Amino acid sequence: MLIDTYGRVATDLRVSLTDKCNLRCTYCMPEEGLQWLSKTELLSDDEIVRLIRIAVTDLGITEVRFTGGEPLLRPGLVSIVEQCAALEPRPRMSLTTNGIGLKRTAAALRAAGLDRVNVSLDTLRPDVFKTLTRRDRHQDVLDGLEAARDAGLTPVKVNSVLMPGLNDDEAPELLAWAVAHDYELRFIEQMPLDAQHGWKRDGMITAGDILASLRTRFTLTAEGEDERGSAPAERWTVDGGPHRVGVIASVTRPFCRACDRTRLTADGQIRTCLFAREETDLRGALRSTAPDEEIARIWKLAMWGKKAGSGLDDPSFLQPDRPMSAIGG
């Protein structure tokens, strides 16, 4: 069991498969990209599967989320999913993606055992998409979403970040579109994870702003805390249901007290929080032929030291030095 000193138990593992991405979103990385990890720094497919096996069979992990960078850029992704689906007990598995490669991979991922996907899409306007991502791939994302839904990777969740002066007026339009296509929309407050250090607290679109905008067009009914559990998103039913919309308010409404996540970076480090400055190395133990029991012990010790909160409620908070692409969302 992965338990910390505050009594929180981690059952949800986020696994970054690569630091690379085929978009250059303005809130994530600079236009020229980053200095990527070398192949020797990255965990191999076998190392990833071994760590997930230890997490599931020895440490009580029941949910695995594959992230990046962009996880669809990982050549061995389908095989990794297939091997993890064969574990006993079998974890539920999901994938967070920009959606560009989903049209060609959704069916194979579903056949391998993936349960569902989260797709990032911040706008319905192709010109705004190109400005936000610095790439002209809007239609590819729409096609990927449709392919994921048709393949049965449901519920398909769409993650949207609203940026001042670009797409901050799109919340109602995005929700109407999501309802029409049977996607579950979740707005995410912009977080201080950009490598170029451009995030400003006083300029972000807050959960309150998003909800006020949505209520100009929809009736929203809050779900109870019991239904939310440890999920990061607060959720509301839309116009009486059955569709729902969520808001992940990491900055203005931190949910650290219910956190059940542990994170494995693309280069084999354990992070107890997305915003943690400290990491615990598992790659070294893996490559020194440490037994599973020793790796589990290191992981447990890392989680025992998890802090009470993310620190985002501190106005002086500065983003970590490590870019989000290496950590995983």
Coordinates of C-alpha atoms in Angstrom, one line a residue:
M1 CA 0.0 0.0 0.0
L2 CA 1.2 3.5 -0.9
I3 CA 0.2 5.6 2.1
D4 CA 1.4 9.0 3.4
T5 CA 1.6 10.5 6.8
Y6 CA -1.7 12.2 6.3
G7 CA -3.5 8.9 5.7
R8 CA -4.0 9.3 2.0
V9 CA -3.7 6.1 0.0
A10 CA -2.5 6.2 -3.6
T11 CA -4.4 3.9 -5.9
D12 CA -4.0 6.0 -9.2
L13 CA -0.7 5.8 -11.1
R14 CA 0.1 8.4 -13.8
V15 CA 2.8 7.1 -16.1
S16 CA 4.6 9.5 -18.5
L17 CA 5.8 7.5 -21.5
T18 CA 7.8 10.2 -23.3
D19 CA 8.7 13.8 -22.9
K20 CA 8.2 14.5 -26.6
C21 CA 5.1 16.1 -28.1
N22 CA 4.0 17.0 -31.6
L23 CA 2.3 20.2 -30.5
R24 CA 3.8 23.3 -29.0
C25 CA 1.0 24.6 -26.8
T26 CA 1.8 28.1 -25.5
Y27 CA 1.0 27.2 -21.9
C28 CA 3.3 24.1 -22.0
M29 CA 6.5 24.6 -24.0
P30 CA 8.3 27.1 -26.2
E31 CA 7.8 27.1 -30.0
E32 CA 11.3 25.6 -30.6
G33 CA 10.6 22.7 -28.2
L34 CA 12.8 21.5 -25.4
Q35 CA 15.9 19.5 -24.9
W36 CA 14.5 16.0 -25.0
L37 CA 15.6 13.1 -22.9
S38 CA 18.0 10.7 -24.5
K39 CA 17.0 7.1 -25.3
T40 CA 19.2 5.8 -22.5
E41 CA 17.5 8.2 -19.9
L42 CA 14.0 7.0 -20.9
L43 CA 12.6 3.8 -19.3
S44 CA 12.4 0.9 -21.7
D45 CA 9.0 -0.8 -22.5
D46 CA 10.0 -3.7 -20.2
E47 CA 11.0 -1.4 -17.4
I48 CA 7.7 0.5 -17.6
V49 CA 5.7 -2.7 -17.5
R50 CA 7.7 -4.1 -14.6
L51 CA 7.1 -0.9 -12.5
I52 CA 3.4 -1.0 -13.3
R53 CA 3.3 -4.7 -12.4
I54 CA 4.9 -3.9 -9.0
A55 CA 2.5 -1.0 -8.5
V56 CA -0.5 -3.2 -9.2
T57 CA 0.4 -6.5 -7.6
D58 CA 2.4 -5.2 -4.6
L59 CA 1.3 -1.6 -3.9
G60 CA -2.4 -1.5 -4.4
I61 CA -2.7 0.5 -7.6
T62 CA -6.0 0.0 -9.4
E63 CA -5.9 2.8 -12.0
V64 CA -3.2 3.5 -14.5
R65 CA -3.2 6.6 -16.7
F66 CA -0.7 6.8 -19.6
T67 CA 0.5 10.4 -20.3
G68 CA 3.4 12.2 -21.9
G69 CA 4.4 14.5 -23.5
E70 CA 2.3 12.8 -26.1
P71 CA 2.0 9.1 -25.3
L72 CA 0.9 8.2 -28.8
L73 CA 4.4 9.0 -29.9
R74 CA 5.7 6.0 -27.9
P75 CA 6.3 3.2 -30.5
G76 CA 5.6 0.4 -27.9
L77 CA 2.4 1.9 -26.5
V78 CA 0.0 -0.8 -27.7
S79 CA 2.2 -3.6 -26.4
I80 CA 2.6 -1.8 -23.0
V81 CA -1.2 -1.6 -22.8
E82 CA -1.7 -5.2 -23.7
Q83 CA 0.8 -6.5 -21.2
C84 CA -0.7 -4.3 -18.4
A85 CA -4.2 -5.6 -19.3
A86 CA -2.9 -9.1 -18.6
L87 CA -2.0 -8.3 -15.0
E88 CA -3.8 -9.8 -12.1
P89 CA -5.6 -7.9 -10.7
R90 CA -6.3 -6.0 -13.9
P91 CA -6.0 -2.2 -13.5
R92 CA -8.4 0.1 -15.3
M93 CA -6.3 2.0 -17.9
S94 CA -6.8 5.3 -19.6
L95 CA -4.7 7.6 -21.8
T96 CA -4.3 11.4 -21.9
T97 CA -3.5 12.6 -25.4
N98 CA -3.7 15.5 -27.8
G99 CA -5.7 13.3 -30.1
I100 CA -3.7 13.8 -33.2
G101 CA -2.8 10.1 -33.6
L102 CA -6.0 8.6 -32.3
K103 CA -7.7 8.1 -35.7
R104 CA -5.1 5.4 -36.6
T105 CA -4.6 3.9 -33.1
A106 CA -7.9 4.0 -31.3
A107 CA -9.1 0.6 -32.4
A108 CA -5.8 -1.1 -31.7
L109 CA -5.6 0.5 -28.2
R110 CA -9.1 -0.7 -27.4
A111 CA -8.3 -4.2 -28.6
A112 CA -5.2 -4.2 -26.4
G113 CA -7.3 -3.4 -23.3
L114 CA -7.3 0.4 -23.0
D115 CA -10.6 1.5 -21.3
R116 CA -10.9 5.1 -22.2
V117 CA -9.2 8.4 -23.2
N118 CA -8.9 12.0 -22.2
V119 CA -8.2 14.3 -25.2
S120 CA -7.0 17.8 -24.9
L121 CA -8.9 20.3 -27.1
D122 CA -9.0 24.0 -26.1
T123 CA -11.0 25.5 -28.9
L124 CA -13.5 24.8 -31.7
R125 CA -11.9 27.4 -34.0
P126 CA -9.1 26.2 -36.3
D127 CA -7.4 29.5 -36.3
V128 CA -7.3 29.8 -32.5
F129 CA -6.1 26.1 -32.3
K130 CA -3.2 27.0 -34.6
T131 CA -2.3 30.0 -32.4
L132 CA -2.5 28.0 -29.2
T133 CA -0.6 25.0 -30.4
R134 CA 1.5 26.5 -33.2
R135 CA 0.4 23.6 -35.4
D136 CA -2.4 23.3 -38.0
R137 CA -3.9 20.0 -36.8
H138 CA -7.4 20.9 -35.5
Q139 CA -9.2 18.5 -37.8
D140 CA -6.9 15.7 -36.8
V141 CA -8.0 16.1 -33.2
L142 CA -11.7 16.1 -34.1
D143 CA -11.2 13.0 -36.2
G144 CA -9.3 11.3 -33.3
L145 CA -12.1 12.1 -30.9
E146 CA -14.7 10.5 -33.2
A147 CA -12.5 7.4 -33.7
A148 CA -12.1 7.0 -29.9
R149 CA -15.8 7.2 -29.4
D150 CA -16.5 4.7 -32.2
A151 CA -13.9 2.3 -30.8
G152 CA -15.6 2.3 -27.4
L153 CA -12.9 4.2 -25.5
T154 CA -15.7 5.8 -23.4
P155 CA -16.5 8.0 -21.7
V156 CA -14.4 10.2 -24.0
K157 CA -13.4 13.1 -21.9
V158 CA -12.3 16.4 -23.4
N159 CA -9.9 18.6 -21.4
S160 CA -9.9 22.3 -22.2
V161 CA -7.8 25.2 -20.9
L162 CA -9.1 28.7 -21.4
M163 CA -6.5 31.5 -22.1
P164 CA -7.2 35.2 -21.7
G165 CA -7.7 36.9 -25.1
L166 CA -7.7 33.7 -27.1
N167 CA -10.5 31.3 -26.2
D168 CA -11.8 32.7 -22.9
D169 CA -15.2 33.3 -24.5
E170 CA -15.6 29.7 -25.8
A171 CA -16.8 27.9 -22.6
P172 CA -20.6 27.7 -23.6
E173 CA -19.8 26.8 -27.2
L174 CA -17.4 24.0 -26.1
L175 CA -20.0 22.6 -23.7
A176 CA -22.8 22.7 -26.3
W177 CA -20.5 20.9 -28.8
A178 CA -19.5 18.2 -26.2
V179 CA -23.1 17.5 -25.3
A180 CA -24.0 17.1 -29.0
H181 CA -21.2 14.6 -29.6
D182 CA -21.6 12.7 -26.3
Y183 CA -18.2 13.8 -24.9
E184 CA -17.7 14.7 -21.2
L185 CA -16.1 18.2 -21.1
R186 CA -13.7 19.2 -18.3
F187 CA -12.2 22.7 -18.0
I188 CA -8.8 22.9 -16.4
E189 CA -7.5 26.0 -14.8
Q190 CA -4.2 27.0 -16.4
M191 CA -1.4 25.7 -14.1
P192 CA 2.2 27.0 -13.6
L193 CA 3.8 24.2 -15.7
D194 CA 5.1 26.1 -18.7
A195 CA 8.8 25.8 -19.4
Q196 CA 9.1 29.4 -20.5
H197 CA 7.8 30.6 -17.1
G198 CA 5.0 32.8 -18.6
W199 CA 2.2 31.8 -16.1
K200 CA 0.7 34.7 -14.1
R201 CA -1.9 34.0 -11.4
D202 CA -3.6 37.4 -11.9
G203 CA -4.3 36.7 -15.5
M204 CA -5.7 33.2 -15.4
I205 CA -9.3 32.2 -16.1
T206 CA -10.6 30.8 -12.8
A207 CA -13.2 28.1 -12.1
G208 CA -15.5 30.9 -11.0
D209 CA -15.1 32.7 -14.4
I210 CA -15.8 29.4 -16.2
L211 CA -18.9 28.6 -14.3
A212 CA -20.3 32.1 -14.6
S213 CA -19.8 31.9 -18.4
L214 CA -21.5 28.4 -18.6
R215 CA -24.5 29.6 -16.6
T216 CA -25.3 32.2 -19.2
R217 CA -26.5 29.3 -21.4
F218 CA -27.0 26.2 -19.2
T219 CA -28.5 25.2 -15.9
L220 CA -25.8 23.5 -13.8
T221 CA -26.6 21.3 -10.8
A222 CA -23.6 20.4 -8.6
E223 CA -22.9 16.7 -7.8
G224 CA -22.4 15.8 -4.2
E225 CA -19.0 15.3 -2.6
D226 CA -19.8 11.6 -2.2
E227 CA -20.0 11.2 -6.0
R228 CA -16.8 13.2 -6.5
G229 CA -14.6 11.0 -4.2
S230 CA -11.0 11.6 -4.9
A231 CA -11.5 12.8 -8.5
P232 CA -9.8 16.1 -9.3
A233 CA -12.8 17.5 -11.2
E234 CA -15.8 19.0 -9.5
R235 CA -18.8 18.1 -11.7
W236 CA -22.2 19.5 -12.6
T237 CA -25.1 17.9 -14.5
V238 CA -26.1 20.0 -17.5
D239 CA -29.7 21.1 -17.9
G240 CA -30.9 18.2 -15.7
G241 CA -28.6 15.5 -17.2
P242 CA -27.6 13.1 -18.3
H243 CA -24.6 15.0 -19.6
R244 CA -22.0 16.5 -17.2
V245 CA -19.3 19.1 -17.2
G246 CA -16.3 19.2 -14.8
V247 CA -13.9 21.8 -13.7
I248 CA -10.4 21.0 -12.3
A249 CA -9.5 24.0 -10.2
S250 CA -6.0 23.1 -9.1
V251 CA -5.1 26.8 -8.4
T252 CA -8.2 28.3 -6.8
R253 CA -9.9 25.2 -5.3
P254 CA -7.1 22.8 -4.4
F255 CA -8.2 19.2 -3.8
C256 CA -5.0 17.9 -2.1
R257 CA -6.7 16.4 0.9
A258 CA -8.4 13.7 -1.2
C259 CA -5.4 13.1 -3.6
D260 CA -4.9 9.4 -4.4
R261 CA -2.2 9.8 -7.2
T262 CA 1.4 8.8 -7.6
R263 CA 3.4 9.7 -10.7
L264 CA 6.1 8.0 -12.7
T265 CA 8.1 10.2 -15.0
A266 CA 9.4 9.2 -18.4
D267 CA 12.9 8.8 -17.0
G268 CA 11.9 6.6 -14.0
Q269 CA 11.4 9.1 -11.2
I270 CA 8.6 9.0 -8.6
R271 CA 6.8 12.2 -8.0
T272 CA 4.3 12.4 -5.2
C273 CA 2.6 15.5 -6.7
L274 CA 2.6 17.1 -10.1
F275 CA 4.0 20.3 -8.5
A276 CA 6.6 18.6 -6.4
R277 CA 10.2 19.7 -6.5
E278 CA 11.6 16.5 -5.2
E279 CA 11.8 13.2 -7.1
T280 CA 12.8 9.6 -6.0
D281 CA 14.8 7.5 -8.5
L282 CA 13.5 4.1 -9.4
R283 CA 15.4 3.8 -12.7
G284 CA 18.7 3.3 -10.8
A285 CA 17.2 0.5 -8.7
L286 CA 15.8 -1.1 -11.8
R287 CA 19.1 -1.1 -13.6
S288 CA 21.1 -2.3 -10.6
T289 CA 19.0 -5.5 -10.6
A290 CA 17.2 -4.7 -7.4
P291 CA 14.4 -7.1 -6.6
D292 CA 10.8 -6.1 -6.7
E293 CA 10.6 -5.9 -3.0
E294 CA 13.4 -3.3 -2.9
I295 CA 11.7 -1.2 -5.6
A296 CA 8.4 -1.4 -3.7
R297 CA 10.2 -0.3 -0.5
I298 CA 11.7 2.8 -2.2
W299 CA 8.3 3.7 -3.7
K300 CA 6.6 3.4 -0.3
L301 CA 9.2 5.5 1.3
A302 CA 8.8 8.2 -1.3
M303 CA 5.0 8.3 -0.8
W304 CA 5.4 8.4 3.0
G305 CA 7.1 11.8 2.5
K306 CA 4.3 13.3 0.4
K307 CA 3.5 16.9 1.5
A308 CA 0.1 18.0 2.7
G309 CA -0.6 20.2 -0.4
S310 CA 0.7 21.3 -3.7
G311 CA 1.6 24.9 -2.6
L312 CA -0.4 26.4 -5.4
D313 CA -2.5 28.4 -2.8
D314 CA 0.7 30.3 -2.0
P315 CA 0.7 33.5 -4.1
S316 CA 4.5 33.3 -4.3
F317 CA 4.5 29.8 -5.8
L318 CA 6.8 29.4 -8.8
Q319 CA 6.6 26.5 -11.2
P320 CA 8.9 23.5 -11.0
D321 CA 12.1 23.5 -13.1
R322 CA 11.1 20.3 -14.8
P323 CA 8.8 20.9 -17.8
M324 CA 5.4 19.2 -17.7
S325 CA 6.3 17.1 -20.8
A326 CA 8.8 15.1 -18.7
I327 CA 6.5 14.7 -15.7
G328 CA 3.1 13.8 -17.2
G329 CA -0.2 15.4 -16.7

